[in-house]
PDB file of C-alpha atoms in Angstrom:
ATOM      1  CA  UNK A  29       2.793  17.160  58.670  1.00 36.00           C
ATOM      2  CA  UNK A  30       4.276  16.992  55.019  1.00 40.00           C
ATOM      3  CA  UNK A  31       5.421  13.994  53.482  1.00 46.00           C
ATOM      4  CA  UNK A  32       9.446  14.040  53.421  1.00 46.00           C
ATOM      5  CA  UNK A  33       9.357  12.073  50.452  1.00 48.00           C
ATOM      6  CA  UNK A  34       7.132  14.026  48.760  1.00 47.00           C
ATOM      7  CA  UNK A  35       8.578  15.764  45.689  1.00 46.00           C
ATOM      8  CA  UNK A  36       6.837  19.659  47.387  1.00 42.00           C
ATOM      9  CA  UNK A  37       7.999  18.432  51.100  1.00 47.00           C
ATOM     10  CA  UNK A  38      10.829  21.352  50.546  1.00 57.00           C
ATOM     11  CA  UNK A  39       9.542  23.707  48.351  1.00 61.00           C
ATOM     12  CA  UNK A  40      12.899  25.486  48.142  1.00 71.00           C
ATOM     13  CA  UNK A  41      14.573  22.062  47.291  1.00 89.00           C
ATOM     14  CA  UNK A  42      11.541  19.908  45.408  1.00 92.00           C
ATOM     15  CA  UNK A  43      12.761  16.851  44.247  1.00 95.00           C
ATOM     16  CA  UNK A  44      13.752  15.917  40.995  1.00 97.00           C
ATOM     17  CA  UNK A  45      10.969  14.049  38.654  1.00 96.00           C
ATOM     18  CA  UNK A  46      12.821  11.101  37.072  1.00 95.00           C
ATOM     19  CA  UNK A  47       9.732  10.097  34.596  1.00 96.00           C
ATOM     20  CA  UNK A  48       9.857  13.361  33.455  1.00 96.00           C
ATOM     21  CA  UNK A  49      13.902  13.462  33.184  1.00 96.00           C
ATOM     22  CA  UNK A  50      14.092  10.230  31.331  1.00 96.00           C
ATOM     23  CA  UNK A  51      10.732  10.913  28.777  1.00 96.00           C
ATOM     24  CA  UNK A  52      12.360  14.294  28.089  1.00 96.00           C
ATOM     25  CA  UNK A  53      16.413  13.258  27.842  1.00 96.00           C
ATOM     26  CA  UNK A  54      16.122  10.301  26.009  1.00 94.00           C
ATOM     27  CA  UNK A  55      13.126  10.919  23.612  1.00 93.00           C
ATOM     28  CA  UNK A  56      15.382  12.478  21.222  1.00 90.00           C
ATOM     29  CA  UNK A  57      18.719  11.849  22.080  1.00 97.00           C
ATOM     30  CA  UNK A  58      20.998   9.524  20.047  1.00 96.00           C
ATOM     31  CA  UNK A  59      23.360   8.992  23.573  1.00 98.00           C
ATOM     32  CA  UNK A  60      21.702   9.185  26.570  1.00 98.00           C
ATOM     33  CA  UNK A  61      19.956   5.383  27.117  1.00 97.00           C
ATOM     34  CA  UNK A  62      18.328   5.383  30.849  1.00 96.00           C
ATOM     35  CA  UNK A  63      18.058   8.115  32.997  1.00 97.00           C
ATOM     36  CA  UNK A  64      18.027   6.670  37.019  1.00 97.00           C
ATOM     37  CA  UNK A  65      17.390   8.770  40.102  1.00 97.00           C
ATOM     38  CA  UNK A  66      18.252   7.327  43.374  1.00 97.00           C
ATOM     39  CA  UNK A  67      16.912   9.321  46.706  1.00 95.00           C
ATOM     40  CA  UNK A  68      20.715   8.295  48.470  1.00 94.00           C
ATOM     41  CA  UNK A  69      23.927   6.710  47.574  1.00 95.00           C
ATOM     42  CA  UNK A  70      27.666   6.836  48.320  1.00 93.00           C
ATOM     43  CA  UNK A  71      29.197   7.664  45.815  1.00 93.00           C
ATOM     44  CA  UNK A  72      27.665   7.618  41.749  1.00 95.00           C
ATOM     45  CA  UNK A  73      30.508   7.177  39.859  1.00 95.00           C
ATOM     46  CA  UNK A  74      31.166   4.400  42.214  1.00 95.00           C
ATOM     47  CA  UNK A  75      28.144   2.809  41.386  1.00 96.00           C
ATOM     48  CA  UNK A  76      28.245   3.439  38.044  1.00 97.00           C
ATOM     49  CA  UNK A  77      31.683   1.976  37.530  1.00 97.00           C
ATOM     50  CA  UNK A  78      30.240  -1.114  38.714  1.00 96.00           C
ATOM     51  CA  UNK A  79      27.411  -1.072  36.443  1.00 97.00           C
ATOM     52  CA  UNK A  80      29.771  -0.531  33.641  1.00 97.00           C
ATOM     53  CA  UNK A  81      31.713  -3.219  34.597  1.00 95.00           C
ATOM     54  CA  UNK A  82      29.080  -5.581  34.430  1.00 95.00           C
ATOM     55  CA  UNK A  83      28.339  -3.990  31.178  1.00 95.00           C
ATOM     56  CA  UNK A  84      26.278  -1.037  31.261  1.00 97.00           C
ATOM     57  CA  UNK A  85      25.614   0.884  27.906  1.00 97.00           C
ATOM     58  CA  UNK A  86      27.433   4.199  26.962  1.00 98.00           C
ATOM     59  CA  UNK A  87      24.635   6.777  27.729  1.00 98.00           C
ATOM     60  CA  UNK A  88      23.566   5.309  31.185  1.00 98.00           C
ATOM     61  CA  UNK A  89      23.020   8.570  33.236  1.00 98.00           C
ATOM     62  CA  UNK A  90      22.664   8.260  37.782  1.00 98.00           C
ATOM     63  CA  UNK A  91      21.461  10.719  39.522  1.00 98.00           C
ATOM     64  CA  UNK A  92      21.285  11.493  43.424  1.00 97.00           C
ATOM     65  CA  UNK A  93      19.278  13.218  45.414  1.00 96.00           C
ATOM     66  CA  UNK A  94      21.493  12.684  48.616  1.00 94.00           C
ATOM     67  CA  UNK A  95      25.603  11.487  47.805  1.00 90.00           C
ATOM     68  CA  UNK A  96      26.878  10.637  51.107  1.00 86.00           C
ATOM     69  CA  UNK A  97      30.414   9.319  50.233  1.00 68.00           C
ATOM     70  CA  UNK A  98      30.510  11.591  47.121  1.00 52.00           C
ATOM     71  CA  UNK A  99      34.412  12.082  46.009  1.00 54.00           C
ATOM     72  CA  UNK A 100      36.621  14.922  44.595  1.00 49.00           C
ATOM     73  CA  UNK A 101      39.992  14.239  42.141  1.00 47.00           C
ATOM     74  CA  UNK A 102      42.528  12.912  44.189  1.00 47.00           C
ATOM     75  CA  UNK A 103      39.653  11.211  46.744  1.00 50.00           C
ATOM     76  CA  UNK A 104      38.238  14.716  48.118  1.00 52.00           C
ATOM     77  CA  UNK A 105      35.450  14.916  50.119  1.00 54.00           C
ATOM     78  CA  UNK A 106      32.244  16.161  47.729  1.00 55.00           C
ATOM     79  CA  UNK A 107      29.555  16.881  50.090  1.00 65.00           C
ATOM     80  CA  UNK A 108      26.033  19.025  49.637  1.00 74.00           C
ATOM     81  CA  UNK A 109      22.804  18.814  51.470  1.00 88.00           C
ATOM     82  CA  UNK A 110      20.132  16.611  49.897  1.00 93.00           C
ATOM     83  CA  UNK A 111      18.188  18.168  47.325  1.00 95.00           C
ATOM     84  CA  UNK A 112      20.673  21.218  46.649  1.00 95.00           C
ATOM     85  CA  UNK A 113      22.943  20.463  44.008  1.00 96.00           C
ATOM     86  CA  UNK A 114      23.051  18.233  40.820  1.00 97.00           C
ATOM     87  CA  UNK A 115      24.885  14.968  41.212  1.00 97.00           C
ATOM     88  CA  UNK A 116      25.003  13.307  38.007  1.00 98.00           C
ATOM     89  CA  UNK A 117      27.362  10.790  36.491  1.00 98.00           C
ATOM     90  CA  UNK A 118      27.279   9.313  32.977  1.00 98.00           C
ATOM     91  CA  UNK A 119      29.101   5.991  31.387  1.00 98.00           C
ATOM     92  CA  UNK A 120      30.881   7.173  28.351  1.00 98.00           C
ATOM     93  CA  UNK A 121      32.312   4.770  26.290  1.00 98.00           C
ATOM     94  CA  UNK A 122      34.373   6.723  23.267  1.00 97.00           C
ATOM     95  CA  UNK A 123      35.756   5.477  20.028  1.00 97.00           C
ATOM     96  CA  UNK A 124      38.920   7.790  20.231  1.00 97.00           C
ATOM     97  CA  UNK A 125      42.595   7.386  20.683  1.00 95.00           C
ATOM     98  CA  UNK A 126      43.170   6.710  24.585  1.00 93.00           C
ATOM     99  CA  UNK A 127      45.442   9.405  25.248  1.00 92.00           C
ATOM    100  CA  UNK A 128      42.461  12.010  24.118  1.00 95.00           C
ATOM    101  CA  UNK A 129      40.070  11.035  26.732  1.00 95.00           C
ATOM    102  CA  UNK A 130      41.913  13.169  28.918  1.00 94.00           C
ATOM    103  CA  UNK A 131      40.023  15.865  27.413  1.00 97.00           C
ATOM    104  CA  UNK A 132      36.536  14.553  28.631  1.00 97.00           C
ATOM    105  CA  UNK A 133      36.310  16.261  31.815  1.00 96.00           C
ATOM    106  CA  UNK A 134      37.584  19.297  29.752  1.00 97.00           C
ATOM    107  CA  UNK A 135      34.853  19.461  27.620  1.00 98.00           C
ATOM    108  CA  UNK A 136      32.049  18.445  30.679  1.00 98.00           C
ATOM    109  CA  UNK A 137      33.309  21.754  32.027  1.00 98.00           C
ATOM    110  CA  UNK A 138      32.629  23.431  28.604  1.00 98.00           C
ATOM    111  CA  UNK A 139      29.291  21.879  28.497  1.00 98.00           C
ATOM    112  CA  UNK A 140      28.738  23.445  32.047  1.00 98.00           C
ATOM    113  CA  UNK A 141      29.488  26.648  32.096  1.00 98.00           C
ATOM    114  CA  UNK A 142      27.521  26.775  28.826  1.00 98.00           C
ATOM    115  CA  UNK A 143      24.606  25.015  30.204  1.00 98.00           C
ATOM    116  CA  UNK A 144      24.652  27.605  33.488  1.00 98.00           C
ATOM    117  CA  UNK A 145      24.999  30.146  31.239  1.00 98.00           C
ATOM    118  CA  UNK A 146      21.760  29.664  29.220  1.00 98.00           C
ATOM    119  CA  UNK A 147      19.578  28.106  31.695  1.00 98.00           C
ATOM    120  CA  UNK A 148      20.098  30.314  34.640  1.00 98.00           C
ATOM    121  CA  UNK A 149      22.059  33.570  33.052  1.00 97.00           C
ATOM    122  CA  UNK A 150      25.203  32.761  35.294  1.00 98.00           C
ATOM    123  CA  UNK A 151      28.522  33.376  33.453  1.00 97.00           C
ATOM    124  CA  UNK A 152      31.276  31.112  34.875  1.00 98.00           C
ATOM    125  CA  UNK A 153      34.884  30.001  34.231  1.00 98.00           C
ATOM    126  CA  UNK A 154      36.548  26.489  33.709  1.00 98.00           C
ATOM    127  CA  UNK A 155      39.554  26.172  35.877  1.00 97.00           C
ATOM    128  CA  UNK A 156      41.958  23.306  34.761  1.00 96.00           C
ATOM    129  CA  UNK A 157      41.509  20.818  35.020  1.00 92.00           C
ATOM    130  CA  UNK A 158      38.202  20.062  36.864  1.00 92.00           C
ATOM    131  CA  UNK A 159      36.406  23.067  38.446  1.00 96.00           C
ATOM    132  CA  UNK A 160      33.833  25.587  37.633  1.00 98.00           C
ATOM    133  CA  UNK A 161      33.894  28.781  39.316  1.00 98.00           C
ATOM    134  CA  UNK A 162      31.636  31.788  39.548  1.00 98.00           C
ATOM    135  CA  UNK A 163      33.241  35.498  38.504  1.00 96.00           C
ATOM    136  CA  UNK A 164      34.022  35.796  41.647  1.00 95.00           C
ATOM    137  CA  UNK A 165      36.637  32.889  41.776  1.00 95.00           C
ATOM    138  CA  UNK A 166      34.368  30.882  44.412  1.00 97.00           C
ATOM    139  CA  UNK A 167      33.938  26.961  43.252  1.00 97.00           C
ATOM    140  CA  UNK A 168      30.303  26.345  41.465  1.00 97.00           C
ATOM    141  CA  UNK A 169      31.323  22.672  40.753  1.00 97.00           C
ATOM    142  CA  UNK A 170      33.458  19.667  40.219  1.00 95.00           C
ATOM    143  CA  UNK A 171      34.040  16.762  37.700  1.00 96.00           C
ATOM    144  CA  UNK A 172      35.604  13.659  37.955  1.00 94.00           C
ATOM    145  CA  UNK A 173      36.411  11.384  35.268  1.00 95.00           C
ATOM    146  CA  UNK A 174      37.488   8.144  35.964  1.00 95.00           C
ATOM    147  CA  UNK A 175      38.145   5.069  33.992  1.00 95.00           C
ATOM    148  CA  UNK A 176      36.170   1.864  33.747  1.00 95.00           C
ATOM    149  CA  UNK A 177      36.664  -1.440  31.616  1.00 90.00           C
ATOM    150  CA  UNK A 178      35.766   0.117  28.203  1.00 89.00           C
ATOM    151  CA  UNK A 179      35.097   3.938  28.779  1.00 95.00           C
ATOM    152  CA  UNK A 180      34.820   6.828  31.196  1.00 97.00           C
ATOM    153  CA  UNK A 181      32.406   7.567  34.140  1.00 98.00           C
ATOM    154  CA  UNK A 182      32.261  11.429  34.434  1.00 98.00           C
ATOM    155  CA  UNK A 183      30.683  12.906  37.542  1.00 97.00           C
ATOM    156  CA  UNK A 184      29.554  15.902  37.948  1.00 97.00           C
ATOM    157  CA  UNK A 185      28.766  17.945  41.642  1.00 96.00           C
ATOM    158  CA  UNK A 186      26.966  21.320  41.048  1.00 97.00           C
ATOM    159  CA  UNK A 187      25.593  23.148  44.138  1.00 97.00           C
ATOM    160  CA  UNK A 188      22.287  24.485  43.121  1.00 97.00           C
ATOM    161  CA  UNK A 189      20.240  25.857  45.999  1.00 95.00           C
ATOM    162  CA  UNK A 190      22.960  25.307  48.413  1.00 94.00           C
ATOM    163  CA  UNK A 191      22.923  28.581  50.917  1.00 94.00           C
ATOM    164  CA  UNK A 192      25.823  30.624  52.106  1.00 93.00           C
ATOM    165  CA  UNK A 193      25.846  29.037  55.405  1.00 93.00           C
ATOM    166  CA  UNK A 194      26.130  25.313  54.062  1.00 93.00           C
ATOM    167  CA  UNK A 195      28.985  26.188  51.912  1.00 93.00           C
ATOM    168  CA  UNK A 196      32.516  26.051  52.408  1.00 92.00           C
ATOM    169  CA  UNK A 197      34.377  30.145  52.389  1.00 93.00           C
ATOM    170  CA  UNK A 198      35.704  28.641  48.938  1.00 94.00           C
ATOM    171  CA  UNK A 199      32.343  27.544  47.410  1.00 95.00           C
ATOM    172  CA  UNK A 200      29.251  29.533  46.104  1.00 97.00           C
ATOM    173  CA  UNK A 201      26.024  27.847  44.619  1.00 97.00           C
ATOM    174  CA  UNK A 202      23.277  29.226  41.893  1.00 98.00           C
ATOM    175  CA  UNK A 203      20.846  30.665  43.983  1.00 97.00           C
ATOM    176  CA  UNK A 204      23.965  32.712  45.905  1.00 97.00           C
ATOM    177  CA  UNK A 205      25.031  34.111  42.696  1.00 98.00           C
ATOM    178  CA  UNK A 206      21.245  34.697  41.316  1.00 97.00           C
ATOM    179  CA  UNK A 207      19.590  35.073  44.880  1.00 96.00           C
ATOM    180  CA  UNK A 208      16.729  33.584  43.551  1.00 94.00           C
ATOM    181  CA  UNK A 209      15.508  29.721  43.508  1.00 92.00           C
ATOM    182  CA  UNK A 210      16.799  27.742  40.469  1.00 95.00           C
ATOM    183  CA  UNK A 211      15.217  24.708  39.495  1.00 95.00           C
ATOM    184  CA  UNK A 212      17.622  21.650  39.591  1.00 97.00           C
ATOM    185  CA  UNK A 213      15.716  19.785  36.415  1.00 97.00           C
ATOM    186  CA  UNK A 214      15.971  22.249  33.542  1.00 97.00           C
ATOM    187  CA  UNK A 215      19.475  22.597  35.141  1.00 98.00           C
ATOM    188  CA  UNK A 216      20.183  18.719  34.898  1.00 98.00           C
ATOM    189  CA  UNK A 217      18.739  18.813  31.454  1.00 98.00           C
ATOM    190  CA  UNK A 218      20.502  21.470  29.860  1.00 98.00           C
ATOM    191  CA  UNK A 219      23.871  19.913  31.406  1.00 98.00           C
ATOM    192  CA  UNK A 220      23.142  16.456  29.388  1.00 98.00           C
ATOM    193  CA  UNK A 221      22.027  17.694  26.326  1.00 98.00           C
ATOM    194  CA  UNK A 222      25.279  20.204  26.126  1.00 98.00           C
ATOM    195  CA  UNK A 223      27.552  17.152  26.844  1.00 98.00           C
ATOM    196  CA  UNK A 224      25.731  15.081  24.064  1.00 98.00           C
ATOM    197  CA  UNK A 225      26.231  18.163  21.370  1.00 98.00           C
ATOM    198  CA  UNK A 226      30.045  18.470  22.344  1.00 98.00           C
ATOM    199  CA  UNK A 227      30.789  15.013  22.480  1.00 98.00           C
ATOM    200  CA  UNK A 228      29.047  13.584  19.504  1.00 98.00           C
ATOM    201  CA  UNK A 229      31.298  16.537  17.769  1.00 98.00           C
ATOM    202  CA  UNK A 230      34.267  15.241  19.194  1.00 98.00           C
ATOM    203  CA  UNK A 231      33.976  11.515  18.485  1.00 98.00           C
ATOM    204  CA  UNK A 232      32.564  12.735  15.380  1.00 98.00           C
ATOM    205  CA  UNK A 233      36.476  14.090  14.748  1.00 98.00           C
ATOM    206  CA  UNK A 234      38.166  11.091  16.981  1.00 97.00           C
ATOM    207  CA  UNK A 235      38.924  13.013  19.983  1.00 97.00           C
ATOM    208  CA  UNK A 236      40.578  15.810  18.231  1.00 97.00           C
ATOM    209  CA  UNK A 237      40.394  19.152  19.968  1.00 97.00           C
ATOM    210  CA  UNK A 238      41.003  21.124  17.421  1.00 97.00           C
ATOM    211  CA  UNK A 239      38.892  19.876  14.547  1.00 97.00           C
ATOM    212  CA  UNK A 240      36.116  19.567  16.917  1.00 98.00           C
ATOM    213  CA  UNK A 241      35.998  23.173  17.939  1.00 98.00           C
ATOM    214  CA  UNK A 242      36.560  22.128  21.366  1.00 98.00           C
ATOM    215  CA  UNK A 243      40.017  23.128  22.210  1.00 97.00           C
ATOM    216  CA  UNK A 244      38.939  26.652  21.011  1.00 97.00           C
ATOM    217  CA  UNK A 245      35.789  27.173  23.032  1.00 98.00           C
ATOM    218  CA  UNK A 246      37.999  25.334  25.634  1.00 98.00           C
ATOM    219  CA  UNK A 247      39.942  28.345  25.732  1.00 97.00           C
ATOM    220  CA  UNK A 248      37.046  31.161  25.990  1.00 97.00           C
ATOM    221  CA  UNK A 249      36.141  29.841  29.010  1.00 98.00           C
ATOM    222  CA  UNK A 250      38.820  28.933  30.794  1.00 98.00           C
ATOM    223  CA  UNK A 251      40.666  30.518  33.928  1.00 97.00           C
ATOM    224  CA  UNK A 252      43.522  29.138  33.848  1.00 97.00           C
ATOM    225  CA  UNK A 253      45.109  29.593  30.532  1.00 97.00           C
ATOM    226  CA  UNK A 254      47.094  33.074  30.464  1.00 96.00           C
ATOM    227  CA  UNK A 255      47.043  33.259  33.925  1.00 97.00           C
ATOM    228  CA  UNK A 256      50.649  33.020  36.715  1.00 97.00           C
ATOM    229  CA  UNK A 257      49.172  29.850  38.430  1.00 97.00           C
ATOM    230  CA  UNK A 258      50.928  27.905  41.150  1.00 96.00           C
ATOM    231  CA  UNK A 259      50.778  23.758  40.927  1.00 96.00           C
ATOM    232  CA  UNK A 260      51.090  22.202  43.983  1.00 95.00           C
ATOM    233  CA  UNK A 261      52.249  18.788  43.481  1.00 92.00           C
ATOM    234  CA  UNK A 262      50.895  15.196  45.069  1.00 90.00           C
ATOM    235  CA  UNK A 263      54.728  15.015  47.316  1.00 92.00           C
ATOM    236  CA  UNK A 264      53.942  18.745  48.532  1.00 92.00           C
ATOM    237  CA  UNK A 265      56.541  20.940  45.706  1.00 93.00           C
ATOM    238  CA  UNK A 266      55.416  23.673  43.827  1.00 95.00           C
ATOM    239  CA  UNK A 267      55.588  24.834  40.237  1.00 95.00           C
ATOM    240  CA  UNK A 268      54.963  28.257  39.150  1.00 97.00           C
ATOM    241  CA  UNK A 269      54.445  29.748  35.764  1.00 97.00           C
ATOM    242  CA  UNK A 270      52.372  31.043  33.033  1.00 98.00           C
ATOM    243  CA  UNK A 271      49.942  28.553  31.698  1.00 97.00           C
ATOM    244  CA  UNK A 272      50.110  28.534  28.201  1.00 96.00           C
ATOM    245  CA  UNK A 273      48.298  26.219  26.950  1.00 96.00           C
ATOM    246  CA  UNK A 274      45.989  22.968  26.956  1.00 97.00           C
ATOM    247  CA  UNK A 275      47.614  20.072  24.794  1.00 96.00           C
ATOM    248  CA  UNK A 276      46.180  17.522  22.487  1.00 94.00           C
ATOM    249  CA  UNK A 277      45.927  15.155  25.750  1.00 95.00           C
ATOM    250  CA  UNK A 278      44.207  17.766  27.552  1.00 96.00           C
ATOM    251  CA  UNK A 279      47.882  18.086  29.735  1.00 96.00           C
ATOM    252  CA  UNK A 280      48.128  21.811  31.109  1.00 97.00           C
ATOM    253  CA  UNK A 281      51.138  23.325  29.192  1.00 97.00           C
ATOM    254  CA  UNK A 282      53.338  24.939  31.829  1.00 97.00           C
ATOM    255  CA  UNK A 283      56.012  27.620  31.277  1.00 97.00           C
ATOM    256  CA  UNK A 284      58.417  28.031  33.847  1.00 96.00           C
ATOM    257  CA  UNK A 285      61.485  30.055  34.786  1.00 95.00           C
ATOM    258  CA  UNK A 286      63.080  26.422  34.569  1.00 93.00           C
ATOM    259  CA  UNK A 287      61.732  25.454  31.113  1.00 97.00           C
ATOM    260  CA  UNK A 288      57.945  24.485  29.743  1.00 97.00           C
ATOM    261  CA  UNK A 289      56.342  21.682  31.499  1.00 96.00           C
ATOM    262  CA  UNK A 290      53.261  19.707  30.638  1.00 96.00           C
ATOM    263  CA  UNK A 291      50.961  18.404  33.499  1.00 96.00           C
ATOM    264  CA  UNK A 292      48.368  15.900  33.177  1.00 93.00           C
ATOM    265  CA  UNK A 293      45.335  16.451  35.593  1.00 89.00           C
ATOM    266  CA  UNK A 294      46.795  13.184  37.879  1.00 86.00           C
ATOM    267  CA  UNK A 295      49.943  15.120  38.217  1.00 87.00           C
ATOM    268  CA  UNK A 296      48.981  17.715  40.066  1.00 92.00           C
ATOM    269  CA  UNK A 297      47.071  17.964  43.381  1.00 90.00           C
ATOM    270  CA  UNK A 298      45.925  21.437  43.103  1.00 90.00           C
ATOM    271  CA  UNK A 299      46.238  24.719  41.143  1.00 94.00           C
ATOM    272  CA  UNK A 300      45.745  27.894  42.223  1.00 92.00           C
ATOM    273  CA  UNK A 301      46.451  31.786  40.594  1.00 90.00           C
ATOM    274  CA  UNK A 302      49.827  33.114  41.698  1.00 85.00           C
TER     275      UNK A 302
END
């Protein structure tokens, strides 16, 4: 009988090597501090808001192998079978105007779809303001950013080897799109060391999008912007329009038969194309 613990127990799913992770994310990086990967949890960003709270440096990455209370924007379920996805969060703590950190889970969805995109070939959109989807519209991922005493904890949720059946109608995973395996690691890896580039840049240029290129590649990815999109907002109303733009807070720019509105991503409780 094989080991459930063992990292080959599931050769579909192995499990992640931390000692590699950390040796090969932090050897070089000027951000990332600690890399820690916990077989279970409920939720990471929970845990890693308390970490931060008791003072946790900016670079402090958690990983799980199995989130059982994992949460969406707006307190969403988040929920994938251990072993099948990447769930990662990271303690940010950026030296930028307040009102720009609205772009961070902005430019972790940039930092996505280009780390899918060169590790595993998949090409992907960014949906405003959290989501990565597949070409064919079906959800890849989600980020939440949420603040903590002196920074940001972004998560990340990214089903991986997840199969048809365990998936929602709306969701899809890597190995769907690819039908092959895909290795979680090089996956995790290439996620990090995107994030680092693109937000060293944008520090670099004190949270501005435009200086820091971001707002630009922002835009090649995204979805959302030039598309009819319907907002449904948190008391049940709808807005619909053309979405123009993506401000200097990161606020979706709205153009309505009413006049332009701009939405901030705790405005809104979801978006959809019209």
């Amino acid at each position: 009988m094989s080991d459930p613990t063992s990292r080959w127990s599931d050769l579909e799913r192995p499990a992640l090597d931390a000692a590699a992770l950390q040796s090969a994310l932090t050897r070089d990086s000027a951000l990332w501090r600690s890399v820690e990967v916990v077989e279970e949890i409920g939720s990471t960003n929970a845990a890693l808001a308390a970490a931060a709270a008791d003072g946790a440096p900016e670079g402090t990455v958690l990983v799980a192998e199995h989130q059982v209370t994992g949460r969406g924007r707006l307190d969403r379920v988040w929920t994938s079978p251990p072993r099948a996805g990447v769930t990662v969060s990271f303690l940010l703590r950026p030296d930028v105007p307040a009102a720009r950190r609205g772009w961070l889970p902005l430019l972790t969805g940039v930092a996505l779809a280009e780390s899918v995109r060169d590790v595993t070939g998949v090409l992907s959109t960014v949906k405003w303001p959290n989501d990565l989807l597949a070409r064919d519209g079906r959800k890849l991922a989600g980020i939440l950013a949420e603040a903590v005493p002196g920074g940001v904890v972004v998560g990340v949720g990214l089903n991986v080897s997840t199969s048809a059946a365990e998936l929602p109608e709306t969701g899809t995973s890597l190995s769907v799109v690819t039908g092959s395996t895909v290795d979680r690691g090089p996956v995790l890896l290439g996620l990090l060391r995107a994030v680092e580039r693109r937000y060293r840049g944008w520090v670099e240029a004190l949270g501005d999008p435009v200086v820091s290129g971001l707002a630009r590649d922002y835009l090649a990815w995204s979805s959302t912007v030039g598309s009819t999109v319907e907002v449904t907002m948190p008391d049940g109303s709808a807005l619909t329009g053309t979405a123009r733009a993506v401000d200097w807070d990161g606020r979706l720019v709205l153009d309505t038969p009413e006049g332009t509105v701009e939405l901030a991503s705790g405005d809104v409780r979801h978006v959809r194309r019209a």
